[in-house]
């Protein structure tokens, strides 16, 4: 025991020294005293705690501080806060202690970090927690940066968590933290978070891709070397100091290409990319990048549609780089990224790196852009009217969106998410201008409110004092800001009508002997399948819901369960109630009602997860289902473990949908149906084919007993001919 402690103490000191080493460049004289103080405080506070892995707990805050310093380039205040990030949450140390010993700024950041953690113990919906997190971020962006470091370290050490915890944290990471890292310009961290998340949500697939990538590594490097060779010769002549690197694709990016475009590994693994980093003087960096661009495009033909110039107009997260895609040897497309060392640091380390370069004019501008972006977020959050879930969806959409830029009549540059309309532009200028917007003139021509902005448009907004936001606007605006402002205005109108409805309903309930309380109102809202109380009152107030026809007695008193517990049904076919032997949910001591969700149609053999619905049933999804991941990250506390029972006992059958595509040839359909019904004796529920110019796509609904059965069918089908592609169909999200 003594011995073990001694070894651990040595290791703690070791890790602390490494932290000091990597934070050297950002420290100023005297900073070391306060870092040491924070370190000692954290060691002391966590001295009795251990991580799930059995290691001393203090390893974690030190690692988080190290990521903050080394991978994001944050300074002393952040290092101090990272070291102390869990003490208020988990130990006797209070915020007041922190305030007295370290200062107001530090206490505020740690307060923010404490508010967003604790997500795992409470039953409050995660969406609400995210909102809180973003609110605190609005006060000090360091809160979110340290939170990202914390999450990254937890993801790196996730193997010690329980399966259920792994799934939840991994989905949450993919759902919100990776997009946040992306939006803050932390590309390296974003990629790692995505890869790690995939590793835990889809372990088999992840390992499989990793293996395949390793196997093709040598072949890919050889190609890159041959591609680079002629470029190097010319670059030497130019006389700029440069570095040139092949850029491996992340496992996650390969995975999402395969899923989104329905491609096989073989079709995506050889997408090549290289990056050229130039060591230029600040005043030459743009010119140097363009010089290198012209060298490369004179050796290899560029695809003119793939030129991306984020040097002249950086992304609003600060990203600067020049991208082009050229046709390399053997007819392969190769993406080339060209940027200066400064631009590269910013691309890797994001927001914080701007401060390192703040004397540089270019960086000053991007830092300002970034501040504008943070201001916008602040505005979205503060004007929040819609519920937390809507907010989160919208916010997330804005995180990933690509950008377009347009000018005001006076030449002011505005950046908006791709797909934004002239109405979004109006709201971006000012809420009042948005609310009174009649139409717009784009490059001198009159366009409707729903006009989709193109890069470089010059937009003049036309307004009228009589104009008012209406519901249709919501169907085409893209930005959260416009959406929120419109909703807010509609809600104000709606509230007036709803207050009339409320009075009427209250009277009716009172007369019938019912209390006007949340419980009863919820029943009514659920019965009529409405969004909320406001909607209920509004419908009554406006007369769309006839108050006289509401049968209070029936709705409020008769609430019986619809079917026996311990059964399953396929969604949309409630008649199909069967025994629950096939699936084990939770610790198997309780029989849950469950249904197999129809977004991913899980079948035995799939990795599955249960999700408790509002009605108390359990809905079974595949763990890789987009809907499920969305749900898990929003309501993690409703996740319940589920696995298929011993497969031999299963006599049930399951529905699965297959997508097949290929080249149309005579007799193909009969070959397909032959294999299904005769050779494999699979029941086919429906089949549809559509042919187009010699190719076809088809949808097959089949009844199988489990995954192995389905996979055998898929294999047989794909052997019909070499161009035939068979994949399992999944419903798109919403
Ligand atoms: Mn932590």
mmCIF file with all atom_site columns, C-alpha atoms in Angstrom, residues 41-204:
data_model
loop_
_atom_site.group_PDB
_atom_site.id
_atom_site.type_symbol
_atom_site.label_atom_id
_atom_site.label_alt_id
_atom_site.label_comp_id
_atom_site.label_asym_id
_atom_site.label_entity_id
_atom_site.label_seq_id
_atom_site.pdbx_PDB_ins_code
_atom_site.Cartn_x
_atom_site.Cartn_y
_atom_site.Cartn_z
_atom_site.occupancy
_atom_site.B_iso_or_equiv
_atom_site.pdbx_formal_charge
_atom_site.auth_seq_id
_atom_site.auth_comp_id
_atom_site.auth_asym_id
_atom_site.auth_atom_id
_atom_site.pdbx_PDB_model_num
ATOM 1   C CA . UNK A 1 41  ? -5.532  22.749 -3.875  1.00 0.00 ? 41  UNK A CA 1
ATOM 2   C CA . UNK A 1 42  ? -6.817  20.200 -6.385  1.00 0.00 ? 42  UNK A CA 1
ATOM 3   C CA . UNK A 1 43  ? -4.502  17.434 -5.131  1.00 0.00 ? 43  UNK A CA 1
ATOM 4   C CA . UNK A 1 44  ? -5.650  18.090 -1.612  1.00 0.00 ? 44  UNK A CA 1
ATOM 5   C CA . UNK A 1 45  ? -9.360  18.264 -2.440  1.00 0.00 ? 45  UNK A CA 1
ATOM 6   C CA . UNK A 1 46  ? -9.385  15.116 -4.563  1.00 0.00 ? 46  UNK A CA 1
ATOM 7   C CA . UNK A 1 47  ? -6.942  13.155 -2.392  1.00 0.00 ? 47  UNK A CA 1
ATOM 8   C CA . UNK A 1 48  ? -9.472  10.515 -1.359  1.00 0.00 ? 48  UNK A CA 1
ATOM 9   C CA . UNK A 1 49  ? -11.056 10.091 -4.798  1.00 0.00 ? 49  UNK A CA 1
ATOM 10  C CA . UNK A 1 50  ? -10.351 7.650  -7.572  1.00 0.00 ? 50  UNK A CA 1
ATOM 11  C CA . UNK A 1 51  ? -11.467 7.426  -11.167 1.00 0.00 ? 51  UNK A CA 1
ATOM 12  C CA . UNK A 1 52  ? -13.424 4.448  -12.456 1.00 0.00 ? 52  UNK A CA 1
ATOM 13  C CA . UNK A 1 53  ? -10.130 3.082  -13.784 1.00 0.00 ? 53  UNK A CA 1
ATOM 14  C CA . UNK A 1 54  ? -8.782  2.963  -10.229 1.00 0.00 ? 54  UNK A CA 1
ATOM 15  C CA . UNK A 1 55  ? -6.297  5.770  -10.851 1.00 0.00 ? 55  UNK A CA 1
ATOM 16  C CA . UNK A 1 56  ? -6.046  8.727  -8.481  1.00 0.00 ? 56  UNK A CA 1
ATOM 17  C CA . UNK A 1 57  ? -8.708  11.263 -9.473  1.00 0.00 ? 57  UNK A CA 1
ATOM 18  C CA . UNK A 1 58  ? -6.214  14.117 -9.749  1.00 0.00 ? 58  UNK A CA 1
ATOM 19  C CA . UNK A 1 59  ? -4.818  12.584 -12.953 1.00 0.00 ? 59  UNK A CA 1
ATOM 20  C CA . UNK A 1 60  ? -7.976  13.822 -14.649 1.00 0.00 ? 60  UNK A CA 1
ATOM 21  C CA . UNK A 1 61  ? -7.824  17.572 -13.846 1.00 0.00 ? 61  UNK A CA 1
ATOM 22  C CA . UNK A 1 62  ? -4.117  17.618 -14.631 1.00 0.00 ? 62  UNK A CA 1
ATOM 23  C CA . UNK A 1 63  ? -4.800  15.988 -17.987 1.00 0.00 ? 63  UNK A CA 1
ATOM 24  C CA . UNK A 1 64  ? -7.575  18.492 -18.702 1.00 0.00 ? 64  UNK A CA 1
ATOM 25  C CA . UNK A 1 65  ? -5.264  21.394 -17.880 1.00 0.00 ? 65  UNK A CA 1
ATOM 26  C CA . UNK A 1 66  ? -2.634  19.907 -20.135 1.00 0.00 ? 66  UNK A CA 1
ATOM 27  C CA . UNK A 1 67  ? -5.035  19.610 -23.062 1.00 0.00 ? 67  UNK A CA 1
ATOM 28  C CA . UNK A 1 68  ? -6.076  23.237 -22.469 1.00 0.00 ? 68  UNK A CA 1
ATOM 29  C CA . UNK A 1 69  ? -2.470  24.425 -22.591 1.00 0.00 ? 69  UNK A CA 1
ATOM 30  C CA . UNK A 1 70  ? -1.028  22.093 -25.193 1.00 0.00 ? 70  UNK A CA 1
ATOM 31  C CA . UNK A 1 71  ? -3.849  21.448 -27.655 1.00 0.00 ? 71  UNK A CA 1
ATOM 32  C CA . UNK A 1 72  ? -5.822  24.677 -27.477 1.00 0.00 ? 72  UNK A CA 1
ATOM 33  C CA . UNK A 1 73  ? -3.084  27.001 -26.313 1.00 0.00 ? 73  UNK A CA 1
ATOM 34  C CA . UNK A 1 74  ? -4.998  28.507 -23.410 1.00 0.00 ? 74  UNK A CA 1
ATOM 35  C CA . UNK A 1 75  ? -3.228  30.633 -20.807 1.00 0.00 ? 75  UNK A CA 1
ATOM 36  C CA . UNK A 1 76  ? -2.728  30.640 -17.066 1.00 0.00 ? 76  UNK A CA 1
ATOM 37  C CA . UNK A 1 77  ? -6.275  31.487 -15.939 1.00 0.00 ? 77  UNK A CA 1
ATOM 38  C CA . UNK A 1 78  ? -7.626  28.577 -17.947 1.00 0.00 ? 78  UNK A CA 1
ATOM 39  C CA . UNK A 1 79  ? -4.964  26.215 -16.630 1.00 0.00 ? 79  UNK A CA 1
ATOM 40  C CA . UNK A 1 80  ? -5.853  27.185 -13.075 1.00 0.00 ? 80  UNK A CA 1
ATOM 41  C CA . UNK A 1 81  ? -9.564  26.694 -13.757 1.00 0.00 ? 81  UNK A CA 1
ATOM 42  C CA . UNK A 1 82  ? -8.992  23.375 -15.517 1.00 0.00 ? 82  UNK A CA 1
ATOM 43  C CA . UNK A 1 83  ? -7.057  22.090 -12.512 1.00 0.00 ? 83  UNK A CA 1
ATOM 44  C CA . UNK A 1 84  ? -9.897  23.137 -10.224 1.00 0.00 ? 84  UNK A CA 1
ATOM 45  C CA . UNK A 1 85  ? -12.774 22.337 -12.573 1.00 0.00 ? 85  UNK A CA 1
ATOM 46  C CA . UNK A 1 86  ? -14.214 19.475 -10.519 1.00 0.00 ? 86  UNK A CA 1
ATOM 47  C CA . UNK A 1 87  ? -13.508 20.613 -6.950  1.00 0.00 ? 87  UNK A CA 1
ATOM 48  C CA . UNK A 1 88  ? -16.682 22.611 -6.332  1.00 0.00 ? 88  UNK A CA 1
ATOM 49  C CA . UNK A 1 89  ? -18.774 19.885 -7.894  1.00 0.00 ? 89  UNK A CA 1
ATOM 50  C CA . UNK A 1 90  ? -17.218 16.918 -6.132  1.00 0.00 ? 90  UNK A CA 1
ATOM 51  C CA . UNK A 1 91  ? -15.498 18.099 -2.943  1.00 0.00 ? 91  UNK A CA 1
ATOM 52  C CA . UNK A 1 92  ? -16.021 20.379 0.060   1.00 0.00 ? 92  UNK A CA 1
ATOM 53  C CA . UNK A 1 93  ? -14.339 23.332 -1.603  1.00 0.00 ? 93  UNK A CA 1
ATOM 54  C CA . UNK A 1 94  ? -16.842 26.122 -2.259  1.00 0.00 ? 94  UNK A CA 1
ATOM 55  C CA . UNK A 1 95  ? -17.032 28.833 -4.873  1.00 0.00 ? 95  UNK A CA 1
ATOM 56  C CA . UNK A 1 96  ? -16.348 31.364 -2.130  1.00 0.00 ? 96  UNK A CA 1
ATOM 57  C CA . UNK A 1 97  ? -13.098 29.569 -1.325  1.00 0.00 ? 97  UNK A CA 1
ATOM 58  C CA . UNK A 1 98  ? -12.103 29.857 -4.967  1.00 0.00 ? 98  UNK A CA 1
ATOM 59  C CA . UNK A 1 99  ? -13.093 33.513 -5.108  1.00 0.00 ? 99  UNK A CA 1
ATOM 60  C CA . UNK A 1 100 ? -11.026 34.330 -2.032  1.00 0.00 ? 100 UNK A CA 1
ATOM 61  C CA . UNK A 1 101 ? -7.973  32.309 -2.942  1.00 0.00 ? 101 UNK A CA 1
ATOM 62  C CA . UNK A 1 102 ? -7.893  32.844 -6.712  1.00 0.00 ? 102 UNK A CA 1
ATOM 63  C CA . UNK A 1 103 ? -10.215 35.677 -7.693  1.00 0.00 ? 103 UNK A CA 1
ATOM 64  C CA . UNK A 1 104 ? -13.535 36.663 -9.212  1.00 0.00 ? 104 UNK A CA 1
ATOM 65  C CA . UNK A 1 105 ? -12.715 35.643 -12.800 1.00 0.00 ? 105 UNK A CA 1
ATOM 66  C CA . UNK A 1 106 ? -11.625 32.159 -11.772 1.00 0.00 ? 106 UNK A CA 1
ATOM 67  C CA . UNK A 1 107 ? -14.698 31.704 -9.563  1.00 0.00 ? 107 UNK A CA 1
ATOM 68  C CA . UNK A 1 108 ? -16.990 32.674 -12.455 1.00 0.00 ? 108 UNK A CA 1
ATOM 69  C CA . UNK A 1 109 ? -15.427 30.221 -14.857 1.00 0.00 ? 109 UNK A CA 1
ATOM 70  C CA . UNK A 1 110 ? -15.550 27.384 -12.346 1.00 0.00 ? 110 UNK A CA 1
ATOM 71  C CA . UNK A 1 111 ? -19.130 28.274 -11.520 1.00 0.00 ? 111 UNK A CA 1
ATOM 72  C CA . UNK A 1 112 ? -19.956 27.918 -15.212 1.00 0.00 ? 112 UNK A CA 1
ATOM 73  C CA . UNK A 1 113 ? -18.161 24.587 -15.405 1.00 0.00 ? 113 UNK A CA 1
ATOM 74  C CA . UNK A 1 114 ? -19.921 23.321 -12.289 1.00 0.00 ? 114 UNK A CA 1
ATOM 75  C CA . UNK A 1 115 ? -23.323 24.247 -13.681 1.00 0.00 ? 115 UNK A CA 1
ATOM 76  C CA . UNK A 1 116 ? -22.812 22.227 -16.804 1.00 0.00 ? 116 UNK A CA 1
ATOM 77  C CA . UNK A 1 117 ? -21.425 19.169 -15.108 1.00 0.00 ? 117 UNK A CA 1
ATOM 78  C CA . UNK A 1 118 ? -23.662 17.213 -12.830 1.00 0.00 ? 118 UNK A CA 1
ATOM 79  C CA . UNK A 1 119 ? -25.643 16.482 -15.931 1.00 0.00 ? 119 UNK A CA 1
ATOM 80  C CA . UNK A 1 120 ? -25.213 12.815 -15.199 1.00 0.00 ? 120 UNK A CA 1
ATOM 81  C CA . UNK A 1 121 ? -26.663 12.698 -11.733 1.00 0.00 ? 121 UNK A CA 1
ATOM 82  C CA . UNK A 1 122 ? -29.744 14.769 -12.194 1.00 0.00 ? 122 UNK A CA 1
ATOM 83  C CA . UNK A 1 123 ? -32.917 13.939 -13.995 1.00 0.00 ? 123 UNK A CA 1
ATOM 84  C CA . UNK A 1 124 ? -33.226 17.282 -15.647 1.00 0.00 ? 124 UNK A CA 1
ATOM 85  C CA . UNK A 1 125 ? -33.340 17.021 -19.423 1.00 0.00 ? 125 UNK A CA 1
ATOM 86  C CA . UNK A 1 126 ? -29.987 17.346 -21.067 1.00 0.00 ? 126 UNK A CA 1
ATOM 87  C CA . UNK A 1 127 ? -31.259 19.903 -23.533 1.00 0.00 ? 127 UNK A CA 1
ATOM 88  C CA . UNK A 1 128 ? -31.855 22.252 -20.637 1.00 0.00 ? 128 UNK A CA 1
ATOM 89  C CA . UNK A 1 129 ? -28.315 21.656 -19.479 1.00 0.00 ? 129 UNK A CA 1
ATOM 90  C CA . UNK A 1 130 ? -26.872 22.406 -22.870 1.00 0.00 ? 130 UNK A CA 1
ATOM 91  C CA . UNK A 1 131 ? -28.770 25.620 -22.894 1.00 0.00 ? 131 UNK A CA 1
ATOM 92  C CA . UNK A 1 132 ? -27.270 26.519 -19.540 1.00 0.00 ? 132 UNK A CA 1
ATOM 93  C CA . UNK A 1 133 ? -23.872 25.622 -20.874 1.00 0.00 ? 133 UNK A CA 1
ATOM 94  C CA . UNK A 1 134 ? -24.303 27.930 -23.833 1.00 0.00 ? 134 UNK A CA 1
ATOM 95  C CA . UNK A 1 135 ? -25.533 30.660 -21.559 1.00 0.00 ? 135 UNK A CA 1
ATOM 96  C CA . UNK A 1 136 ? -22.397 30.457 -19.455 1.00 0.00 ? 136 UNK A CA 1
ATOM 97  C CA . UNK A 1 137 ? -20.357 30.337 -22.607 1.00 0.00 ? 137 UNK A CA 1
ATOM 98  C CA . UNK A 1 138 ? -21.846 33.655 -23.539 1.00 0.00 ? 138 UNK A CA 1
ATOM 99  C CA . UNK A 1 139 ? -20.202 35.101 -20.439 1.00 0.00 ? 139 UNK A CA 1
ATOM 100 C CA . UNK A 1 140 ? -16.781 33.648 -20.920 1.00 0.00 ? 140 UNK A CA 1
ATOM 101 C CA . UNK A 1 141 ? -15.807 31.485 -23.861 1.00 0.00 ? 141 UNK A CA 1
ATOM 102 C CA . UNK A 1 142 ? -13.168 29.819 -21.706 1.00 0.00 ? 142 UNK A CA 1
ATOM 103 C CA . UNK A 1 143 ? -15.927 27.900 -19.941 1.00 0.00 ? 143 UNK A CA 1
ATOM 104 C CA . UNK A 1 144 ? -16.784 26.074 -23.118 1.00 0.00 ? 144 UNK A CA 1
ATOM 105 C CA . UNK A 1 145 ? -13.158 25.612 -24.127 1.00 0.00 ? 145 UNK A CA 1
ATOM 106 C CA . UNK A 1 146 ? -12.284 23.986 -20.795 1.00 0.00 ? 146 UNK A CA 1
ATOM 107 C CA . UNK A 1 147 ? -15.468 21.940 -20.973 1.00 0.00 ? 147 UNK A CA 1
ATOM 108 C CA . UNK A 1 148 ? -14.301 20.655 -24.359 1.00 0.00 ? 148 UNK A CA 1
ATOM 109 C CA . UNK A 1 149 ? -10.932 19.657 -22.846 1.00 0.00 ? 149 UNK A CA 1
ATOM 110 C CA . UNK A 1 150 ? -12.777 17.890 -20.030 1.00 0.00 ? 150 UNK A CA 1
ATOM 111 C CA . UNK A 1 151 ? -14.949 16.036 -22.524 1.00 0.00 ? 151 UNK A CA 1
ATOM 112 C CA . UNK A 1 152 ? -11.980 15.124 -24.682 1.00 0.00 ? 152 UNK A CA 1
ATOM 113 C CA . UNK A 1 153 ? -10.159 13.559 -21.751 1.00 0.00 ? 153 UNK A CA 1
ATOM 114 C CA . UNK A 1 154 ? -13.285 11.700 -20.652 1.00 0.00 ? 154 UNK A CA 1
ATOM 115 C CA . UNK A 1 155 ? -13.676 10.364 -24.178 1.00 0.00 ? 155 UNK A CA 1
ATOM 116 C CA . UNK A 1 156 ? -10.020 9.317  -24.288 1.00 0.00 ? 156 UNK A CA 1
ATOM 117 C CA . UNK A 1 157 ? -10.541 7.316  -21.107 1.00 0.00 ? 157 UNK A CA 1
ATOM 118 C CA . UNK A 1 158 ? -14.066 6.098  -21.789 1.00 0.00 ? 158 UNK A CA 1
ATOM 119 C CA . UNK A 1 159 ? -13.182 2.400  -21.767 1.00 0.00 ? 159 UNK A CA 1
ATOM 120 C CA . UNK A 1 160 ? -13.583 2.333  -17.983 1.00 0.00 ? 160 UNK A CA 1
ATOM 121 C CA . UNK A 1 161 ? -17.209 3.397  -18.083 1.00 0.00 ? 161 UNK A CA 1
ATOM 122 C CA . UNK A 1 162 ? -20.181 1.048  -18.132 1.00 0.00 ? 162 UNK A CA 1
ATOM 123 C CA . UNK A 1 163 ? -21.674 0.261  -21.543 1.00 0.00 ? 163 UNK A CA 1
ATOM 124 C CA . UNK A 1 164 ? -24.663 2.431  -20.887 1.00 0.00 ? 164 UNK A CA 1
ATOM 125 C CA . UNK A 1 165 ? -22.517 5.353  -19.744 1.00 0.00 ? 165 UNK A CA 1
ATOM 126 C CA . UNK A 1 166 ? -20.304 4.928  -22.787 1.00 0.00 ? 166 UNK A CA 1
ATOM 127 C CA . UNK A 1 167 ? -23.220 5.102  -25.176 1.00 0.00 ? 167 UNK A CA 1
ATOM 128 C CA . UNK A 1 168 ? -24.690 8.119  -23.523 1.00 0.00 ? 168 UNK A CA 1
ATOM 129 C CA . UNK A 1 169 ? -21.488 10.120 -23.341 1.00 0.00 ? 169 UNK A CA 1
ATOM 130 C CA . UNK A 1 170 ? -20.454 9.106  -26.830 1.00 0.00 ? 170 UNK A CA 1
ATOM 131 C CA . UNK A 1 171 ? -23.792 10.120 -28.374 1.00 0.00 ? 171 UNK A CA 1
ATOM 132 C CA . UNK A 1 172 ? -23.797 13.363 -26.493 1.00 0.00 ? 172 UNK A CA 1
ATOM 133 C CA . UNK A 1 173 ? -20.288 14.066 -27.699 1.00 0.00 ? 173 UNK A CA 1
ATOM 134 C CA . UNK A 1 174 ? -21.248 13.487 -31.280 1.00 0.00 ? 174 UNK A CA 1
ATOM 135 C CA . UNK A 1 175 ? -24.428 15.465 -30.902 1.00 0.00 ? 175 UNK A CA 1
ATOM 136 C CA . UNK A 1 176 ? -23.189 18.670 -29.369 1.00 0.00 ? 176 UNK A CA 1
ATOM 137 C CA . UNK A 1 177 ? -19.512 18.751 -28.394 1.00 0.00 ? 177 UNK A CA 1
ATOM 138 C CA . UNK A 1 178 ? -18.059 17.860 -31.783 1.00 0.00 ? 178 UNK A CA 1
ATOM 139 C CA . UNK A 1 179 ? -20.175 20.507 -33.562 1.00 0.00 ? 179 UNK A CA 1
ATOM 140 C CA . UNK A 1 180 ? -19.196 23.038 -30.924 1.00 0.00 ? 180 UNK A CA 1
ATOM 141 C CA . UNK A 1 181 ? -15.520 22.269 -31.413 1.00 0.00 ? 181 UNK A CA 1
ATOM 142 C CA . UNK A 1 182 ? -16.086 22.646 -35.130 1.00 0.00 ? 182 UNK A CA 1
ATOM 143 C CA . UNK A 1 183 ? -17.769 26.003 -34.708 1.00 0.00 ? 183 UNK A CA 1
ATOM 144 C CA . UNK A 1 184 ? -14.998 27.259 -32.468 1.00 0.00 ? 184 UNK A CA 1
ATOM 145 C CA . UNK A 1 185 ? -12.519 26.278 -35.149 1.00 0.00 ? 185 UNK A CA 1
ATOM 146 C CA . UNK A 1 186 ? -10.916 23.448 -33.160 1.00 0.00 ? 186 UNK A CA 1
ATOM 147 C CA . UNK A 1 187 ? -10.667 21.051 -36.082 1.00 0.00 ? 187 UNK A CA 1
ATOM 148 C CA . UNK A 1 188 ? -8.206  18.597 -34.555 1.00 0.00 ? 188 UNK A CA 1
ATOM 149 C CA . UNK A 1 189 ? -10.299 18.206 -31.421 1.00 0.00 ? 189 UNK A CA 1
ATOM 150 C CA . UNK A 1 190 ? -13.508 17.938 -33.407 1.00 0.00 ? 190 UNK A CA 1
ATOM 151 C CA . UNK A 1 191 ? -12.073 15.083 -35.475 1.00 0.00 ? 191 UNK A CA 1
ATOM 152 C CA . UNK A 1 192 ? -10.820 13.213 -32.433 1.00 0.00 ? 192 UNK A CA 1
ATOM 153 C CA . UNK A 1 193 ? -14.163 13.584 -30.644 1.00 0.00 ? 193 UNK A CA 1
ATOM 154 C CA . UNK A 1 194 ? -16.013 12.233 -33.665 1.00 0.00 ? 194 UNK A CA 1
ATOM 155 C CA . UNK A 1 195 ? -13.708 9.269  -34.051 1.00 0.00 ? 195 UNK A CA 1
ATOM 156 C CA . UNK A 1 196 ? -13.889 8.387  -30.371 1.00 0.00 ? 196 UNK A CA 1
ATOM 157 C CA . UNK A 1 197 ? -17.635 8.720  -30.401 1.00 0.00 ? 197 UNK A CA 1
ATOM 158 C CA . UNK A 1 198 ? -17.905 6.298  -33.310 1.00 0.00 ? 198 UNK A CA 1
ATOM 159 C CA . UNK A 1 199 ? -15.580 3.904  -31.513 1.00 0.00 ? 199 UNK A CA 1
ATOM 160 C CA . UNK A 1 200 ? -18.115 3.508  -28.724 1.00 0.00 ? 200 UNK A CA 1
ATOM 161 C CA . UNK A 1 201 ? -21.417 3.827  -30.550 1.00 0.00 ? 201 UNK A CA 1
ATOM 162 C CA . UNK A 1 202 ? -20.414 1.381  -33.266 1.00 0.00 ? 202 UNK A CA 1
ATOM 163 C CA . UNK A 1 203 ? -17.454 -0.636 -32.031 1.00 0.00 ? 203 UNK A CA 1
ATOM 164 C CA . UNK A 1 204 ? -17.518 -3.373 -34.653 1.00 0.00 ? 204 UNK A CA 1
#
